[in-house]
mmCIF file of C-alpha atoms and ligand atoms in Angstrom:
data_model
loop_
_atom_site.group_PDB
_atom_site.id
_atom_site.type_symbol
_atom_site.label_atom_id
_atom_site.label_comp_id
_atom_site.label_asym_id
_atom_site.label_seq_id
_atom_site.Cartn_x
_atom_site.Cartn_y
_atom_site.Cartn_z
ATOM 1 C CA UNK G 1 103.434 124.929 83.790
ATOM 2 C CA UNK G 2 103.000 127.742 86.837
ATOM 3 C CA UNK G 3 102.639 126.320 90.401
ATOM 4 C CA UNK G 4 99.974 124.902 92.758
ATOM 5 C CA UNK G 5 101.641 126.179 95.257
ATOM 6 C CA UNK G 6 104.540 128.570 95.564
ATOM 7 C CA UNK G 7 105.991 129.707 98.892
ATOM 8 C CA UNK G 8 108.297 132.858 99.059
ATOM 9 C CA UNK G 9 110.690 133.207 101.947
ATOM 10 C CA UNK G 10 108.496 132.065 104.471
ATOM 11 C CA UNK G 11 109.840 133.247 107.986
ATOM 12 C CA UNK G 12 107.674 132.459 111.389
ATOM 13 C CA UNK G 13 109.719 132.707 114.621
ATOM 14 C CA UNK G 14 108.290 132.513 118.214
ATOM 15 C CA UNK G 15 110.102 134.738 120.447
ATOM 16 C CA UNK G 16 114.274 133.892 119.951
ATOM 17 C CA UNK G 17 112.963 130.877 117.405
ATOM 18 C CA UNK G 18 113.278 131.092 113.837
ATOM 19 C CA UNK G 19 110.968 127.908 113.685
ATOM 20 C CA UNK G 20 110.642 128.554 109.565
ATOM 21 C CA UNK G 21 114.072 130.511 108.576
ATOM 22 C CA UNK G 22 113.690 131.800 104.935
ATOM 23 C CA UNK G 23 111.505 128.435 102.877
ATOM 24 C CA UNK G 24 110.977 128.868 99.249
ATOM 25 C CA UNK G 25 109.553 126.374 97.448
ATOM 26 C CA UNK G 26 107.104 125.283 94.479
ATOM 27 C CA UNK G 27 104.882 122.343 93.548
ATOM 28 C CA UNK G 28 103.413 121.864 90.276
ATOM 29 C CA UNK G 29 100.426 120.319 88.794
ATOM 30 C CA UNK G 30 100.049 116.786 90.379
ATOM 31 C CA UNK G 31 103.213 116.897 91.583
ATOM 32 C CA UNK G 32 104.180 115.548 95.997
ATOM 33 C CA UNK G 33 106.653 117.575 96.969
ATOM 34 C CA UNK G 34 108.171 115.689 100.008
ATOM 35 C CA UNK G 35 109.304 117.768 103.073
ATOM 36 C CA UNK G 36 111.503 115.840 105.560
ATOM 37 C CA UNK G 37 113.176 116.471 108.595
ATOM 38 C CA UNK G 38 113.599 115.703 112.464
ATOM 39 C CA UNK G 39 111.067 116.453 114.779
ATOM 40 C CA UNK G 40 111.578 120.578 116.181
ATOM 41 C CA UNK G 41 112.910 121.381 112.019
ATOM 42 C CA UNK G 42 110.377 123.370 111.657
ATOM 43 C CA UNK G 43 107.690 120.692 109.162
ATOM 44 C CA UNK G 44 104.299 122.296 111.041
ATOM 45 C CA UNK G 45 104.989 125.333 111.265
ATOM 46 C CA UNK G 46 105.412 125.123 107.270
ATOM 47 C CA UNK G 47 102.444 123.355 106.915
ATOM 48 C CA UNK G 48 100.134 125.694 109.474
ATOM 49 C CA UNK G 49 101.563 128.759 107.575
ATOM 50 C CA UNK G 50 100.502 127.474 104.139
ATOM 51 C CA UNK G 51 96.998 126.098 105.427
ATOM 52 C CA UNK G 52 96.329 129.271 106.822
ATOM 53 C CA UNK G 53 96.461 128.576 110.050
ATOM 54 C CA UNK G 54 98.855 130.499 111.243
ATOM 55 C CA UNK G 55 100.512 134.121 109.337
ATOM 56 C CA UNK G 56 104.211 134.227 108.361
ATOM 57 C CA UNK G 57 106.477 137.245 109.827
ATOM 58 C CA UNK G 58 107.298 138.095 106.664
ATOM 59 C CA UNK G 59 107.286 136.262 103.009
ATOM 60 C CA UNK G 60 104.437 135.119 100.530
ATOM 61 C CA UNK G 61 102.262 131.610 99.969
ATOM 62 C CA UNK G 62 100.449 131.751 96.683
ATOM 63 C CA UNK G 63 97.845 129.191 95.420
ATOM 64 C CA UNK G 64 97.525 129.014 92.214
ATOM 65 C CA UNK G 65 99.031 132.302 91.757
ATOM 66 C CA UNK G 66 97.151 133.607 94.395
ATOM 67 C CA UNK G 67 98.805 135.149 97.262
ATOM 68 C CA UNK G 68 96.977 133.481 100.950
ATOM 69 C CA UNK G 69 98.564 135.361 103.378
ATOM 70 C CA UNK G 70 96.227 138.349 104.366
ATOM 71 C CA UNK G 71 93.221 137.276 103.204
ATOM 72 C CA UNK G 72 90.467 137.689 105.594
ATOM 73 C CA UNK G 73 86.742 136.936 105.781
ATOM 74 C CA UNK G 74 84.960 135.236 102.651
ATOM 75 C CA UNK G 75 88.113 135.156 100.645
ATOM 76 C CA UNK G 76 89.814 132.970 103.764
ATOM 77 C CA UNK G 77 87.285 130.714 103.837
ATOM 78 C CA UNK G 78 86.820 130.205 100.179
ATOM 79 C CA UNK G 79 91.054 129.741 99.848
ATOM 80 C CA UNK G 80 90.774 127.155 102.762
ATOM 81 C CA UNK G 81 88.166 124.804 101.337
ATOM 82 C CA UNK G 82 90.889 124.247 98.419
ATOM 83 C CA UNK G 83 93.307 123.086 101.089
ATOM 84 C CA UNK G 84 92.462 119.586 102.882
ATOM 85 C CA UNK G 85 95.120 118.536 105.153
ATOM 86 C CA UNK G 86 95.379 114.992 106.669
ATOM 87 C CA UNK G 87 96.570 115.137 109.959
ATOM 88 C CA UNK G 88 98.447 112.756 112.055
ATOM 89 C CA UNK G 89 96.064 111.901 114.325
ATOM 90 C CA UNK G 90 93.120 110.345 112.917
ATOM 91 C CA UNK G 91 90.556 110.490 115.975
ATOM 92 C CA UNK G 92 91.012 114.241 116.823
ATOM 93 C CA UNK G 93 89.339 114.877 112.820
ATOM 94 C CA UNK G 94 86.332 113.395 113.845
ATOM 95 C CA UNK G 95 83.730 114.614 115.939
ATOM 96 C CA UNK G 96 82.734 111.581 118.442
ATOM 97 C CA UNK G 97 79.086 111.994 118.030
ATOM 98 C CA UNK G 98 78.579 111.760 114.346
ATOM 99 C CA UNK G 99 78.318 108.573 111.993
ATOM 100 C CA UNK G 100 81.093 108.382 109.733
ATOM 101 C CA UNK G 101 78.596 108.953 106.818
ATOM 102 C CA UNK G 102 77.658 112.697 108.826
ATOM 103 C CA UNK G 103 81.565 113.297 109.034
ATOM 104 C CA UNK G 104 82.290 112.130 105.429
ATOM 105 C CA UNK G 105 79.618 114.026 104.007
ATOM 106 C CA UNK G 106 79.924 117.099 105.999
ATOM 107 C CA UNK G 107 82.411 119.344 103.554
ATOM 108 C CA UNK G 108 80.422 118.013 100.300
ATOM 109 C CA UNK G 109 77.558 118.933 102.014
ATOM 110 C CA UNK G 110 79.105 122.822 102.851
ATOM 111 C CA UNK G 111 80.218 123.246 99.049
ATOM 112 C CA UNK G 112 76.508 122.235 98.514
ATOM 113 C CA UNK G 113 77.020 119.978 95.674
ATOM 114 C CA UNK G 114 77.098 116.156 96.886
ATOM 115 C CA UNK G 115 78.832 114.691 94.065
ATOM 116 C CA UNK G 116 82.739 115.056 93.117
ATOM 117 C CA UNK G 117 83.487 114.758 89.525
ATOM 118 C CA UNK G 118 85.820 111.583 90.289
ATOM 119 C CA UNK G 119 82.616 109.551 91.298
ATOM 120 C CA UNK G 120 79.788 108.171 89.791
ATOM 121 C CA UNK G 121 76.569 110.551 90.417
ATOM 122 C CA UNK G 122 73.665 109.285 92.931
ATOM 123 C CA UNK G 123 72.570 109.837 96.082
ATOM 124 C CA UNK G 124 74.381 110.895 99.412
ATOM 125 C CA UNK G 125 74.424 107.384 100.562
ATOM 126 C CA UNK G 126 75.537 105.794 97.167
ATOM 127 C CA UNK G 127 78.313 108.814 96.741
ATOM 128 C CA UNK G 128 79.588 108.310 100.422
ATOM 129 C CA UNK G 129 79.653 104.216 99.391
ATOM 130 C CA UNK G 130 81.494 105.180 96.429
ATOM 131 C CA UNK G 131 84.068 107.165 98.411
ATOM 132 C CA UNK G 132 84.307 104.703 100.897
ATOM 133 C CA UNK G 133 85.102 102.501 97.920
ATOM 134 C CA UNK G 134 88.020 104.540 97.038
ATOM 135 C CA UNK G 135 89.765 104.210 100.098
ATOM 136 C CA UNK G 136 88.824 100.202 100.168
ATOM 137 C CA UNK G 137 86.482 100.258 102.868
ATOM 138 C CA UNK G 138 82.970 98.416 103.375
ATOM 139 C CA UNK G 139 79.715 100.312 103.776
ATOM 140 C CA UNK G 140 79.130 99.110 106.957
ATOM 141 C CA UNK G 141 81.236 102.252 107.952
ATOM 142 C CA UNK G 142 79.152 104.592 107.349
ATOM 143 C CA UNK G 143 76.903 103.881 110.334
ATOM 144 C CA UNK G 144 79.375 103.507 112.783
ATOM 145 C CA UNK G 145 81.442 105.963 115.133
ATOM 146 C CA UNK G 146 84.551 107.051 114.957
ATOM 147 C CA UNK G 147 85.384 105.252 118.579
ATOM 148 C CA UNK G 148 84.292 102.064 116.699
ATOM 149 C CA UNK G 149 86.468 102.183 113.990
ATOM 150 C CA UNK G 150 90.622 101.457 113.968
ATOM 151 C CA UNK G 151 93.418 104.200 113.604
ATOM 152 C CA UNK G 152 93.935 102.830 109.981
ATOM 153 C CA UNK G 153 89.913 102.925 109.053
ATOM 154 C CA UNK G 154 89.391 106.233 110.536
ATOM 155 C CA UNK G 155 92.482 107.880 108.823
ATOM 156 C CA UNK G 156 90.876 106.374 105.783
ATOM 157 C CA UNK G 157 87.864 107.846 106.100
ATOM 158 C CA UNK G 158 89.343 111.189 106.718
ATOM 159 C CA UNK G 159 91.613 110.451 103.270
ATOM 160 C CA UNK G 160 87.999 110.397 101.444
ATOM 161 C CA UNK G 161 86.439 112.918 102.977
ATOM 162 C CA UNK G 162 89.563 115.553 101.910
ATOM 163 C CA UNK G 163 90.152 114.467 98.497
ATOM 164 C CA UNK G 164 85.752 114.458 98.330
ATOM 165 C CA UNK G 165 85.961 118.189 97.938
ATOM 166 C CA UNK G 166 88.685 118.066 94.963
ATOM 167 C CA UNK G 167 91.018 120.424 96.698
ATOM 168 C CA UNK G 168 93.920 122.469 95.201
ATOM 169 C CA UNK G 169 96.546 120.739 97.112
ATOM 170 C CA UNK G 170 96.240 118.044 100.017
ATOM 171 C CA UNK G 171 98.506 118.356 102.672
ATOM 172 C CA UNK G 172 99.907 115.126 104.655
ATOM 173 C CA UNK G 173 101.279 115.982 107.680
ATOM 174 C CA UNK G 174 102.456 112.721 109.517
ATOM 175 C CA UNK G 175 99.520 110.897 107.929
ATOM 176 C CA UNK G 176 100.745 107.560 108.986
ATOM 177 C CA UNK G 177 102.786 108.517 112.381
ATOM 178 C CA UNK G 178 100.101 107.108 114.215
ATOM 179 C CA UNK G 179 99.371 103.587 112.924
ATOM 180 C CA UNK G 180 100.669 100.226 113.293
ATOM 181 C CA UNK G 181 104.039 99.794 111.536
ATOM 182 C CA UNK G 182 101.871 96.897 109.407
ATOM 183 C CA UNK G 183 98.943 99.485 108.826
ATOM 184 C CA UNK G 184 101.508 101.905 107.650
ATOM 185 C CA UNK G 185 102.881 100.660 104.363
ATOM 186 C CA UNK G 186 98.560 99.705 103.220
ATOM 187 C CA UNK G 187 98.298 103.366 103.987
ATOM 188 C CA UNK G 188 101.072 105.005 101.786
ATOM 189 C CA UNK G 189 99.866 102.015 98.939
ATOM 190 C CA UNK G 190 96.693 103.644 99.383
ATOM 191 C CA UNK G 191 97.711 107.968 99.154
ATOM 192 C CA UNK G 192 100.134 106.698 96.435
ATOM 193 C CA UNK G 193 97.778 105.388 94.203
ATOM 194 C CA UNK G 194 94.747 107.874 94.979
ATOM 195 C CA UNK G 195 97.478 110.472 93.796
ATOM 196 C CA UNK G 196 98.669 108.602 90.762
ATOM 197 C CA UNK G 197 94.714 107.845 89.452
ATOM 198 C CA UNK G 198 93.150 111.229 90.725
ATOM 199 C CA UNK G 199 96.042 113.524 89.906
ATOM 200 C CA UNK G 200 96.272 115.166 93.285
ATOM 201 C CA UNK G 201 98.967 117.624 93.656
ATOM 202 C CA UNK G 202 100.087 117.118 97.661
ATOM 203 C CA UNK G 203 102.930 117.808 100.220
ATOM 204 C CA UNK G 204 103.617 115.284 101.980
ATOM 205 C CA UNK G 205 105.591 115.851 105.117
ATOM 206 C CA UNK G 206 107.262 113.323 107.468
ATOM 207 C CA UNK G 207 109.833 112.711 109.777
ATOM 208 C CA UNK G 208 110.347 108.762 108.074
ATOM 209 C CA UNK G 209 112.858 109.338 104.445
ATOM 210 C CA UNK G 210 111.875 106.497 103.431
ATOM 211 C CA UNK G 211 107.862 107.394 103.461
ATOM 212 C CA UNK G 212 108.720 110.553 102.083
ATOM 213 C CA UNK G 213 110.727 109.196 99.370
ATOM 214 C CA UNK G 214 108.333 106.682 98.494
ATOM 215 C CA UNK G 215 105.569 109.287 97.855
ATOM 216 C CA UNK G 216 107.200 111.917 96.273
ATOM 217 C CA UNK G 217 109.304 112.610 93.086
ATOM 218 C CA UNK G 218 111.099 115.605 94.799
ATOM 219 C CA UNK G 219 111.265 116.239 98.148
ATOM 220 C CA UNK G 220 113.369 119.337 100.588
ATOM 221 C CA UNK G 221 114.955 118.194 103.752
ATOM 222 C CA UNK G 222 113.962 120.904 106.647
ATOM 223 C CA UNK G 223 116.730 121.684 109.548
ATOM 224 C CA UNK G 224 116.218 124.429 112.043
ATOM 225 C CA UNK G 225 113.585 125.844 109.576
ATOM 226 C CA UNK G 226 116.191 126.143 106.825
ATOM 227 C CA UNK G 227 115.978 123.843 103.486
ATOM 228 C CA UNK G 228 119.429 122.186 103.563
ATOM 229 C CA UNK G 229 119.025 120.042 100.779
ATOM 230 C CA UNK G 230 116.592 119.182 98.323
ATOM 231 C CA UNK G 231 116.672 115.586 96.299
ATOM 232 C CA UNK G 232 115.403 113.481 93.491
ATOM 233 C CA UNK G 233 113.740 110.187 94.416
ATOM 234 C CA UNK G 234 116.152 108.596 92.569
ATOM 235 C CA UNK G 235 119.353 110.842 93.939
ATOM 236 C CA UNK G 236 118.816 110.133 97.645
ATOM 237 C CA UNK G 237 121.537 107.795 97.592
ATOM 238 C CA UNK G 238 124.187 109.716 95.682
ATOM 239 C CA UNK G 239 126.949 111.130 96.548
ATOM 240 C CA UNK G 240 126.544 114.500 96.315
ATOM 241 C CA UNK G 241 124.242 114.444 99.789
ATOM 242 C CA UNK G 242 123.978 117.062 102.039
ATOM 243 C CA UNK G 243 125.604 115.543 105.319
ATOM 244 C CA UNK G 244 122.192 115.822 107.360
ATOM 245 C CA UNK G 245 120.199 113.824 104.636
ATOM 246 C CA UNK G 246 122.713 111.300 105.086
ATOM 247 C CA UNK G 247 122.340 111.709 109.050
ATOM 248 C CA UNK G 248 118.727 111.090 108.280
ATOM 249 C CA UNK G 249 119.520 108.120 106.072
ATOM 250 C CA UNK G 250 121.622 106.253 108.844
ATOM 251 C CA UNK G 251 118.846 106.399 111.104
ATOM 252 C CA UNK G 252 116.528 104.755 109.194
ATOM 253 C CA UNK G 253 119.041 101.810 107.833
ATOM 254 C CA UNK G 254 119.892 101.279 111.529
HETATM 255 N N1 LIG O 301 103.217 127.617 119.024
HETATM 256 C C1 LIG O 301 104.534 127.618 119.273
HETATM 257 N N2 LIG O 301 105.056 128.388 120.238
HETATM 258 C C2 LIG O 301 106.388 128.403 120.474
HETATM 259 N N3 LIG O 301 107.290 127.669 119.783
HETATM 260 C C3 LIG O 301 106.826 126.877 118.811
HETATM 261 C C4 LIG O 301 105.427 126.801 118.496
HETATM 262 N N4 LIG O 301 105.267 125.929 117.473
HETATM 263 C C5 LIG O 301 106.495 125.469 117.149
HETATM 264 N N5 LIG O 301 107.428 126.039 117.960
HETATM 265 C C6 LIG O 301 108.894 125.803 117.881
HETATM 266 O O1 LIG O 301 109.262 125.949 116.521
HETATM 267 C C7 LIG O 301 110.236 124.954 116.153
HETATM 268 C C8 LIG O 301 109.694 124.136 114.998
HETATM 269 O O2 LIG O 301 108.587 123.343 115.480
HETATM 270 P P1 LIG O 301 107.652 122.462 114.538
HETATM 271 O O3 LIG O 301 106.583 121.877 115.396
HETATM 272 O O4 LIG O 301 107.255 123.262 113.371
HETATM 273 O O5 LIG O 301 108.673 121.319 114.078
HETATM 274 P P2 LIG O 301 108.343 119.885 113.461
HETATM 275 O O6 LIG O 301 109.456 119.598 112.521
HETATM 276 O O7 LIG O 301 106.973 119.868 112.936
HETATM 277 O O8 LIG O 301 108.428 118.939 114.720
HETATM 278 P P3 LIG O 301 107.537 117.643 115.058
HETATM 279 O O9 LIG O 301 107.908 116.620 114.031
HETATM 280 O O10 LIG O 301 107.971 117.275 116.444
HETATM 281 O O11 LIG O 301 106.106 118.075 114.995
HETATM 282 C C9 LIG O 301 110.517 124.149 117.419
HETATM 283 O O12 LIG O 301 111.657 124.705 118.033
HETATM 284 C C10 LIG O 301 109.276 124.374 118.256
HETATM 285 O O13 LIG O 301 109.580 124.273 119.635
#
């Protein structure tokens, strides 16, 4: 089956740094590719190249077949509503002024059709329940703030509102960085089995191997902006391990 996503080469330096150094990689259909490394190897500047965000020096990001880098105008906007991206920092997605049920609603409301396929039809209120739903959370959300809400319900809320749209590929970038170590592991339950029952095809990038392992089938481990090694869930432990992985591994059995 062709890619979601495919990335060619990717190279972005600022000034002397080569902060992405040559990244190729692929992600099929429903697949979460995992992309770990420490913090400086080069993860957001990855992920701001392939949202758009930022433009490579030189090399190719292709949605669906569909080359991103270049595309101006309409044809930017249009690729960018089929990339959500959860960020690490739930309270800088929301805008302090607006009910969660304005900020959930807000990108359904800019594709102009209120209703993703994944939910039960109805109105805005009963769809943004329904979402709300998804993600475990009461109604009694929806009215409230986003300086009334915790770091795990807001980054909830934000987890509905980009899979509402039924984007292309979801990007994760340190979705859980932020929360309580005990909020954490409800969190990655939650994207894990959103992914599994919606079919999402994600990348889900982290410093923590063990997060990124336990999301994805197949993840690339990032140094200096290079991909030094690349691993099956089930292979992290082998052998075979580039000596960095099993840098990274030490530090998280320690
Ligand atoms: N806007 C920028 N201007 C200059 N240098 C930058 C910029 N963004 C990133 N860099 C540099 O590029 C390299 C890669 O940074 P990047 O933020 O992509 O790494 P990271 O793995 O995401 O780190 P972290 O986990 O700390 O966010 C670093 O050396 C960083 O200092």
């Amino acid at each position: 089956m062709s890619p979601v996503l495919e990335i060619r080469d990717l190279v972005k330096t600022y000034g002397d740094v080569r902060a992405v150094d040559g990244v190729s990689l692929t992600v099929g259909p429903g697949e979460c590719l995992g992309i770990v490394g420490e913090s400086g190897s080069g993860k957001s500047t990855l992920a701001r190249c392939l949202l758009t965000l930022e433009r490579p020096d030189s090399g190719d990001v292709l949605l669906e077949g569909r080359s991103l880098v270049g595309l101006r105008g309409g044809a930017l906007k249009e690729s960018r509503q089929r990339l959500q991206v959860v960020f690490q920092n739930p309270a800088s997605s929301f805008n302090s002024k607006l009910t969660m049920f304005e900020s959930l609603m807000e990108p359904l409301r800019i594709r102009g059709d209120v209703c993703p396929s994944f939910v039960d039809p109805g109105t805005p209120r009963e769809v943004a329940v329904r979402l709300l739903d998804l993600v475990q959370l009461p109604k009694s959300v929806l009215d409230r703030k986003p300086g009334e809400l915790s770091g795990g319900e807001k980054q909830r809320v934000a987890i509905a509102r980009a899979i509402s749209v039924e984007p292309t590929l979801m990007v994760f970038d340190e979705p859980t960085a932020s929360l309580d170590v005990s909020i954490q592991a409800r969190v990655l339950n939650l994207l894990q089995d959103l992914k599994d029952r919606l079919g999402i095809s994600a990348v889900f990038i982290s410093h923590d191997l063990s997060a990124v392992q336990f999301m994805s089938e197949r993840s690339i481990v990032l140094r200096g902006g290079r991909i030094v090694d690349e691993f099956h869930r089930d292979e992290l432990f082998d052998d075979g391990r580039d000596s960095y992985t099993r840098e990274l591994i030490r530090l998280f059995e320690d």
